[in-house]
Amino acid sequence: MTEVLFVLTVIYVAYVFYITLNGKKTQIKAAPPEEFKVSVPSSIEPFTQKEPPKPIKATVAKQPKQPAVPKQATHKKGLKDPKTGDIATTYSNYIFTKRWIKEALVSEGLLEKIYTNKELTAEVEASIKVAIAKLEAMEQYKV
């Protein structure tokens, strides 16, 4: 099969060389340039400006003063592992919470045990959210 493909390729290449070297050499001759006629209107009226337009005064509406926005606390949201220094910023979903956060909840006495995915109910998740809020308030876990 490869020999047949090789032979066909050689024949095609030879055909292309034959056409390019011995083929009719046709040159495209450009048409002779024609004289271009420029049409100019016979009467041209000069532009005269009447009165200059009056300048328009810009009026700026006064914006009411906005009340001062209290500065937000520079406290970053997150929990810091006191043992390793690891910082977790996403822990709102208990299923995807890091293991050390789950262990910290149990070791601080905020939860009874580390819950598996099958044990999670609405009541358990509510107690977990309260426990995480208490854990965030503890000084050793603040970022």
mmCIF file with all atom_site columns, C-alpha atoms in Angstrom:
data_model
loop_
_atom_site.group_PDB
_atom_site.id
_atom_site.type_symbol
_atom_site.label_atom_id
_atom_site.label_alt_id
_atom_site.label_comp_id
_atom_site.label_asym_id
_atom_site.label_entity_id
_atom_site.label_seq_id
_atom_site.pdbx_PDB_ins_code
_atom_site.Cartn_x
_atom_site.Cartn_y
_atom_site.Cartn_z
_atom_site.occupancy
_atom_site.B_iso_or_equiv
_atom_site.pdbx_formal_charge
_atom_site.auth_seq_id
_atom_site.auth_comp_id
_atom_site.auth_asym_id
_atom_site.auth_atom_id
_atom_site.pdbx_PDB_model_num
ATOM 1   C CA . MET A 1 1   ? 0.000   0.000  0.000   1.00 0.00 ? 1   MET A CA 1
ATOM 2   C CA . THR A 1 2   ? 2.820   2.384  0.835   1.00 0.00 ? 2   THR A CA 1
ATOM 3   C CA . GLU A 1 3   ? 4.547   1.596  -2.472  1.00 0.00 ? 3   GLU A CA 1
ATOM 4   C CA . VAL A 1 4   ? 1.413   2.561  -4.399  1.00 0.00 ? 4   VAL A CA 1
ATOM 5   C CA . LEU A 1 5   ? 1.119   5.799  -2.451  1.00 0.00 ? 5   LEU A CA 1
ATOM 6   C CA . PHE A 1 6   ? 4.806   6.543  -3.105  1.00 0.00 ? 6   PHE A CA 1
ATOM 7   C CA . VAL A 1 7   ? 4.435   5.933  -6.856  1.00 0.00 ? 7   VAL A CA 1
ATOM 8   C CA . LEU A 1 8   ? 1.359   8.178  -7.046  1.00 0.00 ? 8   LEU A CA 1
ATOM 9   C CA . THR A 1 9   ? 3.197   10.922 -5.156  1.00 0.00 ? 9   THR A CA 1
ATOM 10  C CA . VAL A 1 10  ? 6.186   10.718 -7.523  1.00 0.00 ? 10  VAL A CA 1
ATOM 11  C CA . ILE A 1 11  ? 3.884   10.904 -10.558 1.00 0.00 ? 11  ILE A CA 1
ATOM 12  C CA . TYR A 1 12  ? 2.080   13.933 -9.120  1.00 0.00 ? 12  TYR A CA 1
ATOM 13  C CA . VAL A 1 13  ? 5.360   15.746 -8.357  1.00 0.00 ? 13  VAL A CA 1
ATOM 14  C CA . ALA A 1 14  ? 6.653   15.025 -11.879 1.00 0.00 ? 14  ALA A CA 1
ATOM 15  C CA . TYR A 1 15  ? 3.395   16.359 -13.354 1.00 0.00 ? 15  TYR A CA 1
ATOM 16  C CA . VAL A 1 16  ? 3.669   19.578 -11.333 1.00 0.00 ? 16  VAL A CA 1
ATOM 17  C CA . PHE A 1 17  ? 7.273   20.115 -12.523 1.00 0.00 ? 17  PHE A CA 1
ATOM 18  C CA . TYR A 1 18  ? 6.277   19.456 -16.139 1.00 0.00 ? 18  TYR A CA 1
ATOM 19  C CA . ILE A 1 19  ? 3.442   21.975 -15.993 1.00 0.00 ? 19  ILE A CA 1
ATOM 20  C CA . THR A 1 20  ? 5.516   24.690 -14.342 1.00 0.00 ? 20  THR A CA 1
ATOM 21  C CA . LEU A 1 21  ? 8.557   24.296 -16.640 1.00 0.00 ? 21  LEU A CA 1
ATOM 22  C CA . ASN A 1 22  ? 7.014   23.418 -20.013 1.00 0.00 ? 22  ASN A CA 1
ATOM 23  C CA . GLY A 1 23  ? 3.509   24.774 -19.716 1.00 0.00 ? 23  GLY A CA 1
ATOM 24  C CA . LYS A 1 24  ? 2.214   27.776 -21.612 1.00 0.00 ? 24  LYS A CA 1
ATOM 25  C CA . LYS A 1 25  ? 3.612   30.935 -20.234 1.00 0.00 ? 25  LYS A CA 1
ATOM 26  C CA . THR A 1 26  ? 0.781   33.353 -20.249 1.00 0.00 ? 26  THR A CA 1
ATOM 27  C CA . GLN A 1 27  ? 1.347   36.849 -19.179 1.00 0.00 ? 27  GLN A CA 1
ATOM 28  C CA . ILE A 1 28  ? -1.457  39.019 -18.110 1.00 0.00 ? 28  ILE A CA 1
ATOM 29  C CA . LYS A 1 29  ? -1.154  42.286 -19.903 1.00 0.00 ? 29  LYS A CA 1
ATOM 30  C CA . ALA A 1 30  ? -2.466  45.271 -18.112 1.00 0.00 ? 30  ALA A CA 1
ATOM 31  C CA . ALA A 1 31  ? -4.947  47.429 -19.954 1.00 0.00 ? 31  ALA A CA 1
ATOM 32  C CA . PRO A 1 32  ? -3.500  50.713 -21.162 1.00 0.00 ? 32  PRO A CA 1
ATOM 33  C CA . PRO A 1 33  ? -4.149  53.487 -18.695 1.00 0.00 ? 33  PRO A CA 1
ATOM 34  C CA . GLU A 1 34  ? -6.985  55.731 -19.675 1.00 0.00 ? 34  GLU A CA 1
ATOM 35  C CA . GLU A 1 35  ? -6.933  59.407 -19.145 1.00 0.00 ? 35  GLU A CA 1
ATOM 36  C CA . PHE A 1 36  ? -8.782  60.277 -16.036 1.00 0.00 ? 36  PHE A CA 1
ATOM 37  C CA . LYS A 1 37  ? -11.249 63.079 -16.311 1.00 0.00 ? 37  LYS A CA 1
ATOM 38  C CA . VAL A 1 38  ? -11.726 65.270 -13.305 1.00 0.00 ? 38  VAL A CA 1
ATOM 39  C CA . SER A 1 39  ? -15.125 66.843 -13.067 1.00 0.00 ? 39  SER A CA 1
ATOM 40  C CA . VAL A 1 40  ? -15.131 70.286 -11.508 1.00 0.00 ? 40  VAL A CA 1
ATOM 41  C CA . PRO A 1 41  ? -18.381 72.149 -11.005 1.00 0.00 ? 41  PRO A CA 1
ATOM 42  C CA . SER A 1 42  ? -18.500 75.363 -12.965 1.00 0.00 ? 42  SER A CA 1
ATOM 43  C CA . SER A 1 43  ? -19.502 77.599 -10.116 1.00 0.00 ? 43  SER A CA 1
ATOM 44  C CA . ILE A 1 44  ? -18.109 77.146 -6.650  1.00 0.00 ? 44  ILE A CA 1
ATOM 45  C CA . GLU A 1 45  ? -19.625 79.215 -3.902  1.00 0.00 ? 45  GLU A CA 1
ATOM 46  C CA . PRO A 1 46  ? -17.242 80.199 -1.129  1.00 0.00 ? 46  PRO A CA 1
ATOM 47  C CA . PHE A 1 47  ? -18.243 79.176 2.369   1.00 0.00 ? 47  PHE A CA 1
ATOM 48  C CA . THR A 1 48  ? -19.171 82.080 4.544   1.00 0.00 ? 48  THR A CA 1
ATOM 49  C CA . GLN A 1 49  ? -19.899 81.672 8.181   1.00 0.00 ? 49  GLN A CA 1
ATOM 50  C CA . LYS A 1 50  ? -22.730 83.749 9.490   1.00 0.00 ? 50  LYS A CA 1
ATOM 51  C CA . GLU A 1 51  ? -22.653 84.590 13.177  1.00 0.00 ? 51  GLU A CA 1
ATOM 52  C CA . PRO A 1 52  ? -20.465 82.501 15.436  1.00 0.00 ? 52  PRO A CA 1
ATOM 53  C CA . PRO A 1 53  ? -22.553 80.257 17.679  1.00 0.00 ? 53  PRO A CA 1
ATOM 54  C CA . LYS A 1 54  ? -23.013 81.376 21.254  1.00 0.00 ? 54  LYS A CA 1
ATOM 55  C CA . PRO A 1 55  ? -21.110 79.334 23.821  1.00 0.00 ? 55  PRO A CA 1
ATOM 56  C CA . ILE A 1 56  ? -23.269 77.121 25.968  1.00 0.00 ? 56  ILE A CA 1
ATOM 57  C CA . LYS A 1 57  ? -22.721 77.339 29.684  1.00 0.00 ? 57  LYS A CA 1
ATOM 58  C CA . ALA A 1 58  ? -22.344 74.001 31.362  1.00 0.00 ? 58  ALA A CA 1
ATOM 59  C CA . THR A 1 59  ? -24.375 73.537 34.492  1.00 0.00 ? 59  THR A CA 1
ATOM 60  C CA . VAL A 1 60  ? -23.359 70.957 37.019  1.00 0.00 ? 60  VAL A CA 1
ATOM 61  C CA . ALA A 1 61  ? -25.972 69.635 39.372  1.00 0.00 ? 61  ALA A CA 1
ATOM 62  C CA . LYS A 1 62  ? -24.780 69.523 42.947  1.00 0.00 ? 62  LYS A CA 1
ATOM 63  C CA . GLN A 1 63  ? -24.632 66.023 44.283  1.00 0.00 ? 63  GLN A CA 1
ATOM 64  C CA . PRO A 1 64  ? -25.890 65.481 47.782  1.00 0.00 ? 64  PRO A CA 1
ATOM 65  C CA . LYS A 1 65  ? -23.227 64.601 50.300  1.00 0.00 ? 65  LYS A CA 1
ATOM 66  C CA . GLN A 1 66  ? -23.082 60.927 50.982  1.00 0.00 ? 66  GLN A CA 1
ATOM 67  C CA . PRO A 1 67  ? -22.842 59.827 54.575  1.00 0.00 ? 67  PRO A CA 1
ATOM 68  C CA . ALA A 1 68  ? -19.432 58.626 55.593  1.00 0.00 ? 68  ALA A CA 1
ATOM 69  C CA . VAL A 1 69  ? -19.092 54.896 55.216  1.00 0.00 ? 69  VAL A CA 1
ATOM 70  C CA . PRO A 1 70  ? -17.593 53.304 58.299  1.00 0.00 ? 70  PRO A CA 1
ATOM 71  C CA . LYS A 1 71  ? -14.319 51.608 57.632  1.00 0.00 ? 71  LYS A CA 1
ATOM 72  C CA . GLN A 1 72  ? -14.565 47.885 57.477  1.00 0.00 ? 72  GLN A CA 1
ATOM 73  C CA . ALA A 1 73  ? -12.457 45.891 59.791  1.00 0.00 ? 73  ALA A CA 1
ATOM 74  C CA . THR A 1 74  ? -9.169  44.782 58.325  1.00 0.00 ? 74  THR A CA 1
ATOM 75  C CA . HIS A 1 75  ? -9.795  41.369 59.827  1.00 0.00 ? 75  HIS A CA 1
ATOM 76  C CA . LYS A 1 76  ? -9.627  38.797 57.069  1.00 0.00 ? 76  LYS A CA 1
ATOM 77  C CA . LYS A 1 77  ? -12.125 35.990 57.102  1.00 0.00 ? 77  LYS A CA 1
ATOM 78  C CA . GLY A 1 78  ? -10.455 32.695 57.669  1.00 0.00 ? 78  GLY A CA 1
ATOM 79  C CA . LEU A 1 79  ? -9.257  30.204 60.210  1.00 0.00 ? 79  LEU A CA 1
ATOM 80  C CA . LYS A 1 80  ? -5.620  29.599 61.040  1.00 0.00 ? 80  LYS A CA 1
ATOM 81  C CA . ASP A 1 81  ? -4.353  26.248 62.228  1.00 0.00 ? 81  ASP A CA 1
ATOM 82  C CA . PRO A 1 82  ? -2.263  27.018 65.328  1.00 0.00 ? 82  PRO A CA 1
ATOM 83  C CA . LYS A 1 83  ? -0.145  23.876 64.831  1.00 0.00 ? 83  LYS A CA 1
ATOM 84  C CA . THR A 1 84  ? 0.870   24.268 61.174  1.00 0.00 ? 84  THR A CA 1
ATOM 85  C CA . GLY A 1 85  ? -0.071  27.855 60.342  1.00 0.00 ? 85  GLY A CA 1
ATOM 86  C CA . ASP A 1 86  ? -2.352  26.679 57.531  1.00 0.00 ? 86  ASP A CA 1
ATOM 87  C CA . ILE A 1 87  ? -5.067  29.223 56.678  1.00 0.00 ? 87  ILE A CA 1
ATOM 88  C CA . ALA A 1 88  ? -8.473  28.059 55.454  1.00 0.00 ? 88  ALA A CA 1
ATOM 89  C CA . THR A 1 89  ? -10.802 30.614 53.900  1.00 0.00 ? 89  THR A CA 1
ATOM 90  C CA . THR A 1 90  ? -13.537 28.326 52.596  1.00 0.00 ? 90  THR A CA 1
ATOM 91  C CA . TYR A 1 91  ? -15.218 26.300 55.271  1.00 0.00 ? 91  TYR A CA 1
ATOM 92  C CA . SER A 1 92  ? -18.893 27.166 54.911  1.00 0.00 ? 92  SER A CA 1
ATOM 93  C CA . ASN A 1 93  ? -19.744 23.664 53.681  1.00 0.00 ? 93  ASN A CA 1
ATOM 94  C CA . TYR A 1 94  ? -18.926 21.023 56.282  1.00 0.00 ? 94  TYR A CA 1
ATOM 95  C CA . ILE A 1 95  ? -18.427 18.310 53.677  1.00 0.00 ? 95  ILE A CA 1
ATOM 96  C CA . PHE A 1 96  ? -15.550 20.214 52.057  1.00 0.00 ? 96  PHE A CA 1
ATOM 97  C CA . THR A 1 97  ? -14.103 21.622 55.281  1.00 0.00 ? 97  THR A CA 1
ATOM 98  C CA . LYS A 1 98  ? -10.496 20.722 55.981  1.00 0.00 ? 98  LYS A CA 1
ATOM 99  C CA . ARG A 1 99  ? -9.827  17.916 58.413  1.00 0.00 ? 99  ARG A CA 1
ATOM 100 C CA . TRP A 1 100 ? -7.984  20.083 60.946  1.00 0.00 ? 100 TRP A CA 1
ATOM 101 C CA . ILE A 1 101 ? -11.027 22.365 61.290  1.00 0.00 ? 101 ILE A CA 1
ATOM 102 C CA . LYS A 1 102 ? -13.248 19.376 62.026  1.00 0.00 ? 102 LYS A CA 1
ATOM 103 C CA . GLU A 1 103 ? -10.733 18.119 64.581  1.00 0.00 ? 103 GLU A CA 1
ATOM 104 C CA . ALA A 1 104 ? -10.495 21.587 66.168  1.00 0.00 ? 104 ALA A CA 1
ATOM 105 C CA . LEU A 1 105 ? -14.283 21.741 66.539  1.00 0.00 ? 105 LEU A CA 1
ATOM 106 C CA . VAL A 1 106 ? -14.215 18.449 68.443  1.00 0.00 ? 106 VAL A CA 1
ATOM 107 C CA . SER A 1 107 ? -11.098 19.241 70.505  1.00 0.00 ? 107 SER A CA 1
ATOM 108 C CA . GLU A 1 108 ? -12.533 22.611 71.622  1.00 0.00 ? 108 GLU A CA 1
ATOM 109 C CA . GLY A 1 109 ? -15.734 20.861 72.694  1.00 0.00 ? 109 GLY A CA 1
ATOM 110 C CA . LEU A 1 110 ? -17.935 22.666 70.180  1.00 0.00 ? 110 LEU A CA 1
ATOM 111 C CA . LEU A 1 111 ? -19.074 19.421 68.526  1.00 0.00 ? 111 LEU A CA 1
ATOM 112 C CA . GLU A 1 112 ? -19.534 15.920 69.884  1.00 0.00 ? 112 GLU A CA 1
ATOM 113 C CA . LYS A 1 113 ? -17.744 14.143 67.044  1.00 0.00 ? 113 LYS A CA 1
ATOM 114 C CA . ILE A 1 114 ? -16.626 14.472 63.433  1.00 0.00 ? 114 ILE A CA 1
ATOM 115 C CA . TYR A 1 115 ? -19.726 13.811 61.376  1.00 0.00 ? 115 TYR A CA 1
ATOM 116 C CA . THR A 1 116 ? -19.722 11.781 58.173  1.00 0.00 ? 116 THR A CA 1
ATOM 117 C CA . ASN A 1 117 ? -21.696 12.832 55.112  1.00 0.00 ? 117 ASN A CA 1
ATOM 118 C CA . LYS A 1 118 ? -24.459 10.327 55.887  1.00 0.00 ? 118 LYS A CA 1
ATOM 119 C CA . GLU A 1 119 ? -24.941 11.717 59.399  1.00 0.00 ? 119 GLU A CA 1
ATOM 120 C CA . LEU A 1 120 ? -25.496 15.313 58.276  1.00 0.00 ? 120 LEU A CA 1
ATOM 121 C CA . THR A 1 121 ? -29.037 16.560 58.826  1.00 0.00 ? 121 THR A CA 1
ATOM 122 C CA . ALA A 1 122 ? -30.472 20.063 58.970  1.00 0.00 ? 122 ALA A CA 1
ATOM 123 C CA . GLU A 1 123 ? -30.166 20.157 62.767  1.00 0.00 ? 123 GLU A CA 1
ATOM 124 C CA . VAL A 1 124 ? -26.571 18.927 62.724  1.00 0.00 ? 124 VAL A CA 1
ATOM 125 C CA . GLU A 1 125 ? -25.591 21.439 60.023  1.00 0.00 ? 125 GLU A CA 1
ATOM 126 C CA . ALA A 1 126 ? -27.137 24.265 62.059  1.00 0.00 ? 126 ALA A CA 1
ATOM 127 C CA . SER A 1 127 ? -25.125 23.235 65.114  1.00 0.00 ? 127 SER A CA 1
ATOM 128 C CA . ILE A 1 128 ? -21.981 23.012 62.953  1.00 0.00 ? 128 ILE A CA 1
ATOM 129 C CA . LYS A 1 129 ? -22.467 26.573 61.693  1.00 0.00 ? 129 LYS A CA 1
ATOM 130 C CA . VAL A 1 130 ? -22.856 27.843 65.255  1.00 0.00 ? 130 VAL A CA 1
ATOM 131 C CA . ALA A 1 131 ? -19.734 25.925 66.286  1.00 0.00 ? 131 ALA A CA 1
ATOM 132 C CA . ILE A 1 132 ? -17.722 27.347 63.368  1.00 0.00 ? 132 ILE A CA 1
ATOM 133 C CA . ALA A 1 133 ? -18.829 30.869 64.329  1.00 0.00 ? 133 ALA A CA 1
ATOM 134 C CA . LYS A 1 134 ? -17.585 30.248 67.879  1.00 0.00 ? 134 LYS A CA 1
ATOM 135 C CA . LEU A 1 135 ? -14.325 28.832 66.514  1.00 0.00 ? 135 LEU A CA 1
ATOM 136 C CA . GLU A 1 136 ? -13.816 31.975 64.400  1.00 0.00 ? 136 GLU A CA 1
ATOM 137 C CA . ALA A 1 137 ? -14.200 34.091 67.539  1.00 0.00 ? 137 ALA A CA 1
ATOM 138 C CA . MET A 1 138 ? -11.429 32.235 69.378  1.00 0.00 ? 138 MET A CA 1
ATOM 139 C CA . GLU A 1 139 ? -8.158  34.159 69.406  1.00 0.00 ? 139 GLU A CA 1
ATOM 140 C CA . GLN A 1 140 ? -5.869  31.236 68.566  1.00 0.00 ? 140 GLN A CA 1
ATOM 141 C CA . TYR A 1 141 ? -7.746  30.470 65.321  1.00 0.00 ? 141 TYR A CA 1
ATOM 142 C CA . LYS A 1 142 ? -7.949  34.058 64.020  1.00 0.00 ? 142 LYS A CA 1
ATOM 143 C CA . VAL A 1 143 ? -5.945  34.958 60.953  1.00 0.00 ? 143 VAL A CA 1
#
